[in-house]
Amino acid sequence: MDTSVMITLGFLVFAIVMFAWEKIPLSITAMIVAVGLHLSGVLSAKDAFAGFVDQNVLLFMGMFIIGAAFFETGVAVEVGNVVNKFAKTETSLLVAVMMITGIMSGFLSNTGTAAVLIPVIIGICKKSGFKQTKLLMPLVFAAAMGGNISLIGAPGNMIAQSGLQQAGLGAFGFFDYGLVGLPMLIIGTIFYATIGKRFLPDAPSHKPDGAFEGNDDYSHVPSWKKWAAAIVLILTIAAMIFEKQLGVKLYVSAWIGALVLVATNVISETAAVKSIDMKTIMLFAGSMALGDAMVKTGTGAVIADIIVNSLGASPSPIIVLIVLFVLGVFMTNFMSNTATCALLVPIGLSLASQLGFDPKAVLAAIVIASSLAYATPIGMPANTMVYNIAGYSFVDYVKAGLPLILVSSIVALILLPLLFPF
């Protein structure tokens, strides 16, 4: 086995152990991995630290500022008052949050959807007394589930589509993934509204970082600042919805909104800078280095090949489906779903060709599995965003995410063979 693959596997094991142990902060562990991958020669310095200028990090930063303004002016609390009129209990609010988030995420960026709703949910919790630890995790999980509603819901969806088209094997319809994704969202929401609530943290595992905190008395805030904060958020969401038509990237829209708020003094420069959670950014950037190393060294492909080759010459379609699904779920909780799809789609197409399976069935399984990144705070950007805000621990994600992975997997493994027969 290549030396770079061995080193990358070593850092993967180190990251898993240290993330679970949490004797040092997750953000520091992630950065140790990034630095180590560079010093060991696996990644160049540029690649090891590329996460700091990744578009998701830039989106985080802009939305942290917009969210802070939305909260500090009191608008989030006022929106919370309106929502509270319809969601009288924590359970009814959880259902509303998950369904709204999931549907929005089907047509918007998962990360963008979560980013604009996080300050709203925090405002509702401050007003109602509901526990944000019970709501922020379902919110980001719903964003991931919603990504499976449409063809444009997540980047991985388009990677599979592109692979299928390049191979001349047809294409997925706009709502094909949604045949599995929508039932997963509905059943996942029902799960957390019933027995799944017990798996959600009752209280922060460590002191929340205080993002979007402010004075509960907003009577001193001028009305124009409240209107400005609300309008900027609405226009930012609109720009995200019409990203392709406008030709403006999500993170650029977020920064335009952030700059407008600071330039007009709706939020001060000091407050804006303070709102940017560097722990979240370090955790995300460091984790990206590990994912990048797994792709560039071929470590991810090695893991996939070993498992696929162990199936034998004529494996059962159901066995292939389960193995690909489990592999996708494991990988996506330590890499981005985009990277997971990028690694597994070519393997899936090759496997389908060798065994005579329908390639759409194989790729649909990979896409759905790659979205089940619920068990770690690094599985997807939205998970990372709420890690420090809510005061979650790595174990909190495992306890709350693994049951949802199990429920979602059962739904998917029942529906996939029916809707996409091999």
Coordinates of C-alpha atoms in Angstrom, one line a residue:
M1 CA 0.0 0.0 0.0
D2 CA 1.3 3.5 -0.9
T3 CA 3.0 5.4 1.9
S4 CA 0.7 8.4 1.4
V5 CA -2.4 6.1 1.8
M6 CA -1.0 4.7 5.0
I7 CA -0.4 8.1 6.4
T8 CA -3.8 9.3 5.5
L9 CA -5.4 6.2 7.0
G10 CA -3.4 6.9 10.2
F11 CA -4.7 10.5 10.4
L12 CA -8.3 9.3 9.7
V13 CA -8.1 6.9 12.6
F14 CA -6.5 9.6 14.8
A15 CA -9.3 12.0 13.9
I16 CA -12.0 9.5 14.7
V17 CA -10.5 8.6 18.0
M18 CA -9.8 12.2 19.1
F19 CA -13.2 13.5 17.9
A20 CA -14.9 10.8 20.0
W21 CA -12.6 11.3 23.0
E22 CA -12.8 15.1 23.0
K23 CA -9.9 15.6 25.3
I24 CA -8.8 18.5 23.1
P25 CA -11.3 20.7 21.2
L26 CA -12.5 19.3 17.9
S27 CA -11.3 22.4 16.0
I28 CA -7.7 21.8 17.4
T29 CA -7.8 18.1 16.4
A30 CA -8.9 19.1 12.9
M31 CA -6.1 21.5 12.5
I32 CA -3.5 19.0 13.9
V33 CA -4.7 16.7 11.1
A34 CA -4.3 19.5 8.5
V35 CA -0.8 20.5 9.7
G36 CA 0.2 16.8 10.0
L37 CA -0.9 16.0 6.5
H38 CA 1.3 18.8 5.2
L39 CA 4.4 18.1 7.3
S40 CA 4.2 14.4 6.3
G41 CA 4.2 15.4 2.7
V42 CA 0.7 14.2 1.8
L43 CA -0.6 17.7 1.1
S44 CA 1.0 20.9 0.0
A45 CA 0.6 23.8 2.4
K46 CA -1.8 25.4 0.0
D47 CA -4.0 22.3 -0.1
A48 CA -3.8 21.7 3.6
F49 CA -5.1 25.2 4.4
A50 CA -7.4 25.6 1.4
G51 CA -10.4 25.1 3.6
F52 CA -10.0 28.6 5.0
V53 CA -11.0 30.1 1.6
D54 CA -13.5 27.4 0.7
Q55 CA -16.8 28.8 -0.5
N56 CA -18.7 27.2 2.5
V57 CA -16.4 29.0 5.0
L58 CA -17.0 32.3 3.2
L59 CA -20.7 31.5 3.3
F60 CA -20.4 30.8 7.1
M61 CA -18.7 34.1 7.7
G62 CA -21.2 36.2 5.8
M63 CA -24.2 34.4 7.3
F64 CA -22.8 34.7 10.9
I65 CA -22.8 38.4 10.4
I66 CA -26.3 38.6 8.9
G67 CA -27.5 36.2 11.6
A68 CA -26.0 38.4 14.3
A69 CA -27.7 41.5 12.9
F70 CA -31.0 39.6 12.6
F71 CA -30.6 38.7 16.3
E72 CA -29.1 41.8 17.8
T73 CA -31.8 44.1 16.4
G74 CA -34.5 41.8 17.9
V75 CA -36.0 40.7 14.6
A76 CA -35.3 37.0 15.3
V77 CA -37.3 37.2 18.5
E78 CA -40.2 39.0 16.7
V79 CA -40.2 36.3 14.1
G80 CA -40.2 33.8 16.9
N81 CA -43.3 35.4 18.4
V82 CA -45.2 34.9 15.1
V83 CA -44.1 31.3 14.8
N84 CA -45.0 30.6 18.5
K85 CA -48.6 31.5 17.7
F86 CA -48.8 28.5 15.4
A87 CA -46.3 26.2 17.2
K88 CA -47.5 26.0 20.8
T89 CA -45.3 23.1 21.9
E90 CA -41.7 22.1 21.4
T91 CA -42.8 19.1 19.4
S92 CA -45.1 21.0 17.0
L93 CA -42.2 23.5 16.5
L94 CA -39.8 20.7 15.8
V95 CA -42.1 19.3 13.1
A96 CA -42.5 22.7 11.5
V97 CA -38.8 23.5 11.6
M98 CA -37.8 20.1 10.0
M99 CA -40.4 20.2 7.3
I100 CA -39.8 23.9 6.3
T101 CA -36.0 23.3 6.4
G102 CA -36.3 20.1 4.4
I103 CA -38.5 21.6 1.7
M104 CA -36.3 24.8 1.4
S105 CA -33.2 22.6 1.2
G106 CA -34.6 20.7 -1.7
F107 CA -34.2 23.8 -3.9
L108 CA -31.5 25.8 -2.0
S109 CA -28.1 25.0 -0.7
N110 CA -28.3 22.8 2.4
T111 CA -25.8 25.0 4.2
G112 CA -27.4 28.2 3.1
T113 CA -30.8 27.0 4.3
A114 CA -29.5 26.1 7.7
A115 CA -27.5 29.3 8.0
V116 CA -30.5 31.6 7.5
L117 CA -32.8 29.6 9.8
I118 CA -30.4 29.1 12.7
P119 CA -30.8 32.7 14.1
V120 CA -34.6 32.4 13.7
I121 CA -34.7 29.2 15.8
I122 CA -32.5 30.7 18.5
G123 CA -34.8 33.7 18.6
I124 CA -37.8 31.4 19.0
C125 CA -36.1 29.5 21.8
K126 CA -35.2 32.6 23.7
K127 CA -38.8 33.8 23.5
S128 CA -40.5 30.5 24.3
G129 CA -38.0 28.9 26.6
F130 CA -37.7 25.8 24.3
K131 CA -34.4 24.1 24.3
Q132 CA -32.3 25.0 21.3
T133 CA -30.3 21.7 21.8
K134 CA -33.6 20.0 20.9
L135 CA -34.1 22.0 17.7
L136 CA -30.8 22.9 16.0
M137 CA -29.7 19.4 15.4
P138 CA -33.0 18.3 13.8
L139 CA -32.8 21.5 11.7
V140 CA -29.4 20.6 10.1
F141 CA -30.4 17.0 9.7
A142 CA -33.6 18.1 7.9
A143 CA -31.4 20.2 5.6
A144 CA -29.5 17.1 4.6
M145 CA -32.6 15.1 4.1
G146 CA -34.2 17.8 2.0
G147 CA -31.2 17.7 -0.3
N148 CA -32.6 14.5 -1.7
I149 CA -35.9 16.0 -2.8
S150 CA -34.7 17.3 -6.1
L151 CA -31.9 16.9 -8.7
I152 CA -30.5 20.3 -7.5
G153 CA -30.8 19.7 -3.8
A154 CA -27.1 18.8 -3.2
P155 CA -23.9 18.8 -5.3
G156 CA -23.6 15.0 -5.0
N157 CA -26.9 14.6 -6.9
M158 CA -25.4 16.4 -9.9
I159 CA -22.2 14.4 -9.7
A160 CA -24.2 11.2 -10.2
Q161 CA -26.2 12.8 -12.9
S162 CA -23.1 13.9 -14.7
G163 CA -21.5 10.5 -14.4
L164 CA -24.6 8.9 -15.8
Q165 CA -24.8 11.3 -18.8
Q166 CA -21.1 11.1 -19.6
A167 CA -21.4 7.3 -19.7
G168 CA -24.3 7.7 -22.1
L169 CA -26.6 5.8 -19.8
G170 CA -29.5 8.3 -19.6
A171 CA -30.3 10.7 -16.8
F172 CA -32.3 11.1 -13.6
G173 CA -35.5 13.1 -13.6
F174 CA -35.8 16.3 -11.6
F175 CA -37.7 14.6 -8.7
D176 CA -36.4 11.0 -9.1
Y177 CA -34.3 11.3 -5.9
G178 CA -37.4 12.8 -4.2
L179 CA -39.2 9.5 -4.5
V180 CA -36.9 8.3 -1.7
G181 CA -35.9 11.6 -0.2
L182 CA -39.3 13.0 0.6
P183 CA -40.5 9.8 2.5
M184 CA -37.2 9.9 4.4
L185 CA -37.8 13.5 5.4
I186 CA -41.4 12.8 6.5
I187 CA -40.5 9.6 8.4
G188 CA -37.4 11.3 9.9
T189 CA -39.6 14.2 11.1
I190 CA -42.1 11.8 12.6
F191 CA -39.3 9.9 14.3
Y192 CA -37.9 12.9 16.1
A193 CA -41.4 14.1 17.0
T194 CA -42.0 10.8 18.8
I195 CA -39.5 8.3 20.1
G196 CA -36.5 10.2 18.6
K197 CA -36.8 13.1 21.0
R198 CA -35.1 11.1 23.7
F199 CA -31.9 10.9 21.7
L200 CA -31.6 14.7 21.4
P201 CA -29.5 16.5 24.0
D202 CA -31.4 18.0 26.9
A203 CA -28.7 20.6 27.6
P204 CA -25.4 21.8 26.1
S205 CA -22.4 19.4 26.6
H206 CA -20.2 22.5 26.9
K207 CA -20.8 26.2 27.1
P208 CA -22.3 27.5 23.9
D209 CA -20.1 30.1 22.1
G210 CA -22.8 32.7 22.3
A211 CA -23.3 33.3 18.6
F212 CA -26.4 35.5 17.9
E213 CA -26.6 36.4 21.6
G214 CA -27.8 39.9 22.5
N215 CA -29.7 41.9 25.0
D216 CA -33.3 40.7 25.5
D217 CA -34.5 44.3 25.6
Y218 CA -34.6 45.5 22.0
S219 CA -36.8 48.6 22.7
H220 CA -33.7 50.9 22.2
V221 CA -33.1 49.5 18.6
P222 CA -34.4 52.0 16.0
S223 CA -37.1 50.6 13.7
W224 CA -35.0 51.3 10.6
K225 CA -32.3 48.9 11.8
K226 CA -34.9 46.1 12.4
W227 CA -36.3 46.7 8.9
A228 CA -32.8 46.7 7.4
A229 CA -31.8 43.5 9.1
A230 CA -35.0 41.7 8.0
I231 CA -34.9 43.0 4.4
V232 CA -31.2 42.1 4.0
L233 CA -31.9 38.5 5.2
I234 CA -35.0 38.2 2.8
L235 CA -33.0 39.6 -0.1
T236 CA -30.1 37.3 0.7
I237 CA -32.4 34.3 0.7
A238 CA -34.0 35.5 -2.6
A239 CA -30.5 35.8 -4.1
M240 CA -29.7 32.2 -3.1
I241 CA -32.9 31.0 -4.6
F242 CA -32.1 32.7 -7.9
E243 CA -28.4 32.0 -7.8
K244 CA -28.2 30.6 -11.3
Q245 CA -30.3 33.3 -12.8
L246 CA -28.3 36.1 -11.1
G247 CA -25.0 34.5 -11.7
V248 CA -24.0 35.3 -8.2
K249 CA -22.5 32.6 -5.9
L250 CA -24.2 32.0 -2.5
Y251 CA -21.2 33.2 -0.5
V252 CA -21.0 36.4 -2.6
S253 CA -24.7 37.1 -1.8
A254 CA -24.1 36.5 1.9
W255 CA -21.1 38.9 1.9
I256 CA -23.0 41.6 0.0
G257 CA -25.7 41.4 2.7
A258 CA -23.1 41.4 5.5
L259 CA -21.3 44.4 4.1
V260 CA -24.5 46.4 3.7
L261 CA -25.4 45.7 7.3
V262 CA -21.9 46.8 8.6
A263 CA -21.7 49.8 6.2
T264 CA -25.1 51.1 7.3
N265 CA -24.1 50.5 11.0
V266 CA -27.1 48.1 11.5
I267 CA -24.4 46.0 13.2
S268 CA -21.0 47.5 14.2
E269 CA -17.7 46.3 12.7
T270 CA -16.7 45.0 16.2
A271 CA -19.9 43.0 16.6
A272 CA -19.7 41.7 13.0
V273 CA -16.1 40.4 13.5
K274 CA -17.0 38.9 16.9
S275 CA -19.9 37.0 15.4
I276 CA -17.6 35.0 13.2
D277 CA -17.1 31.7 15.0
M278 CA -13.5 30.7 14.3
K279 CA -13.8 27.4 16.1
T280 CA -16.4 26.4 13.5
I281 CA -14.2 27.6 10.7
M282 CA -11.1 25.8 12.0
L283 CA -13.1 22.5 12.5
F284 CA -14.5 22.7 8.9
A285 CA -11.2 23.7 7.3
G286 CA -9.2 21.1 9.1
S287 CA -11.7 18.4 8.2
M288 CA -11.6 19.5 4.6
A289 CA -7.9 18.8 4.5
L290 CA -8.6 15.2 5.6
G291 CA -11.3 14.7 3.0
D292 CA -9.0 16.2 0.3
A293 CA -6.2 13.9 1.3
M294 CA -8.5 10.9 1.1
V295 CA -9.4 11.9 -2.5
K296 CA -5.9 12.9 -3.7
T297 CA -4.0 10.0 -2.3
G298 CA -6.7 7.5 -3.4
T299 CA -7.3 6.4 0.2
G300 CA -11.1 6.6 -0.2
A301 CA -10.9 4.6 -3.4
V302 CA -8.7 2.0 -1.7
I303 CA -11.3 1.6 1.1
A304 CA -14.1 1.3 -1.5
D305 CA -12.2 -1.1 -3.7
I306 CA -11.4 -3.5 -0.9
I307 CA -15.0 -3.7 0.2
V308 CA -16.4 -4.0 -3.3
N309 CA -13.8 -6.6 -4.4
S310 CA -14.6 -8.7 -1.3
L311 CA -18.1 -9.3 -2.7
G312 CA -17.0 -11.9 -5.2
A313 CA -17.7 -12.4 -8.9
S314 CA -21.5 -12.7 -8.8
P315 CA -22.9 -11.0 -5.7
S316 CA -26.6 -10.7 -5.0
P317 CA -28.0 -7.2 -6.0
I318 CA -29.3 -6.8 -2.5
I319 CA -25.9 -7.5 -1.0
V320 CA -24.3 -5.0 -3.4
L321 CA -26.9 -2.4 -2.5
I322 CA -26.4 -2.9 1.2
V323 CA -22.6 -2.8 1.0
L324 CA -22.5 0.3 -1.2
F325 CA -25.0 2.0 1.1
V326 CA -23.1 1.2 4.3
L327 CA -19.8 2.3 2.6
G328 CA -21.4 5.6 1.5
V329 CA -22.8 6.2 5.0
F330 CA -19.5 5.6 6.7
M331 CA -17.5 7.7 4.3
T332 CA -19.9 10.7 4.2
N333 CA -19.7 11.1 8.0
F334 CA -16.0 11.9 7.7
M335 CA -15.9 13.5 4.3
S336 CA -18.2 15.8 2.4
N337 CA -21.1 14.1 0.6
T338 CA -19.8 15.7 -2.5
A339 CA -16.4 14.0 -2.1
T340 CA -18.1 10.7 -1.2
C341 CA -20.1 10.8 -4.4
A342 CA -17.1 11.8 -6.4
L343 CA -15.3 8.7 -5.2
L344 CA -18.1 6.2 -5.3
V345 CA -19.9 7.2 -8.6
P346 CA -17.1 5.9 -10.9
I347 CA -16.8 2.7 -8.8
G348 CA -20.6 2.3 -8.9
L349 CA -20.7 2.7 -12.7
S350 CA -17.9 0.2 -13.1
L351 CA -19.6 -2.2 -10.8
A352 CA -22.9 -1.8 -12.7
S353 CA -21.2 -2.5 -16.0
Q354 CA -19.3 -5.6 -14.7
L355 CA -22.3 -7.2 -13.0
G356 CA -25.0 -6.1 -15.5
F357 CA -26.9 -3.9 -13.0
D358 CA -29.0 -0.8 -13.8
P359 CA -26.5 2.1 -13.3
K360 CA -29.3 4.4 -12.1
A361 CA -30.1 2.0 -9.3
V362 CA -26.5 1.8 -8.2
L363 CA -26.0 5.6 -8.4
A364 CA -29.3 6.4 -6.6
A365 CA -28.2 4.2 -3.7
I366 CA -24.8 6.1 -3.6
V367 CA -26.5 9.5 -3.6
I368 CA -29.0 8.7 -0.9
A369 CA -26.3 7.0 1.3
S370 CA -24.0 10.0 0.9
S371 CA -26.6 12.3 2.4
L372 CA -26.8 10.4 5.7
A373 CA -24.1 12.5 7.4
Y374 CA -25.8 12.7 10.8
A375 CA -23.4 11.0 13.2
T376 CA -20.5 13.5 13.3
P377 CA -20.2 17.3 13.5
I378 CA -17.9 17.2 10.4
G379 CA -20.3 15.2 8.2
M380 CA -21.6 18.3 6.6
P381 CA -21.1 22.0 6.9
A382 CA -24.4 22.6 8.6
N383 CA -23.6 20.1 11.3
T384 CA -20.4 22.1 12.0
M385 CA -22.2 25.4 12.1
V386 CA -24.4 24.4 15.1
Y387 CA -21.7 22.4 17.0
N388 CA -20.4 25.4 19.0
I389 CA -23.6 27.5 18.8
A390 CA -25.6 24.9 20.6
G391 CA -22.8 23.5 22.8
Y392 CA -23.0 20.0 21.3
S393 CA -20.3 17.3 21.8
F394 CA -19.1 14.7 19.3
V395 CA -21.0 12.1 21.2
D396 CA -24.2 14.1 21.0
Y397 CA -24.1 13.7 17.2
V398 CA -23.5 10.0 17.6
K399 CA -26.4 9.5 20.0
A400 CA -28.8 11.5 18.0
G401 CA -27.5 10.8 14.5
L402 CA -27.1 7.0 14.5
P403 CA -30.7 6.3 15.2
L404 CA -31.7 8.6 12.4
I405 CA -29.2 6.9 10.1
L406 CA -30.8 3.6 11.0
V407 CA -34.3 4.8 10.4
S408 CA -33.4 6.5 7.1
S409 CA -31.4 3.5 5.9
I410 CA -34.4 1.2 6.5
V411 CA -36.7 3.5 4.5
A412 CA -34.1 3.8 1.7
L413 CA -33.3 0.1 1.5
I414 CA -37.0 -0.7 1.3
L415 CA -37.8 2.0 -1.4
L416 CA -34.6 1.8 -3.5
P417 CA -35.1 -1.7 -4.8
L418 CA -38.8 -1.0 -5.5
L419 CA -38.3 2.4 -7.3
F420 CA -34.8 1.7 -8.8
P421 CA -34.7 -2.1 -9.4
F422 CA -31.2 -3.5 -10.2

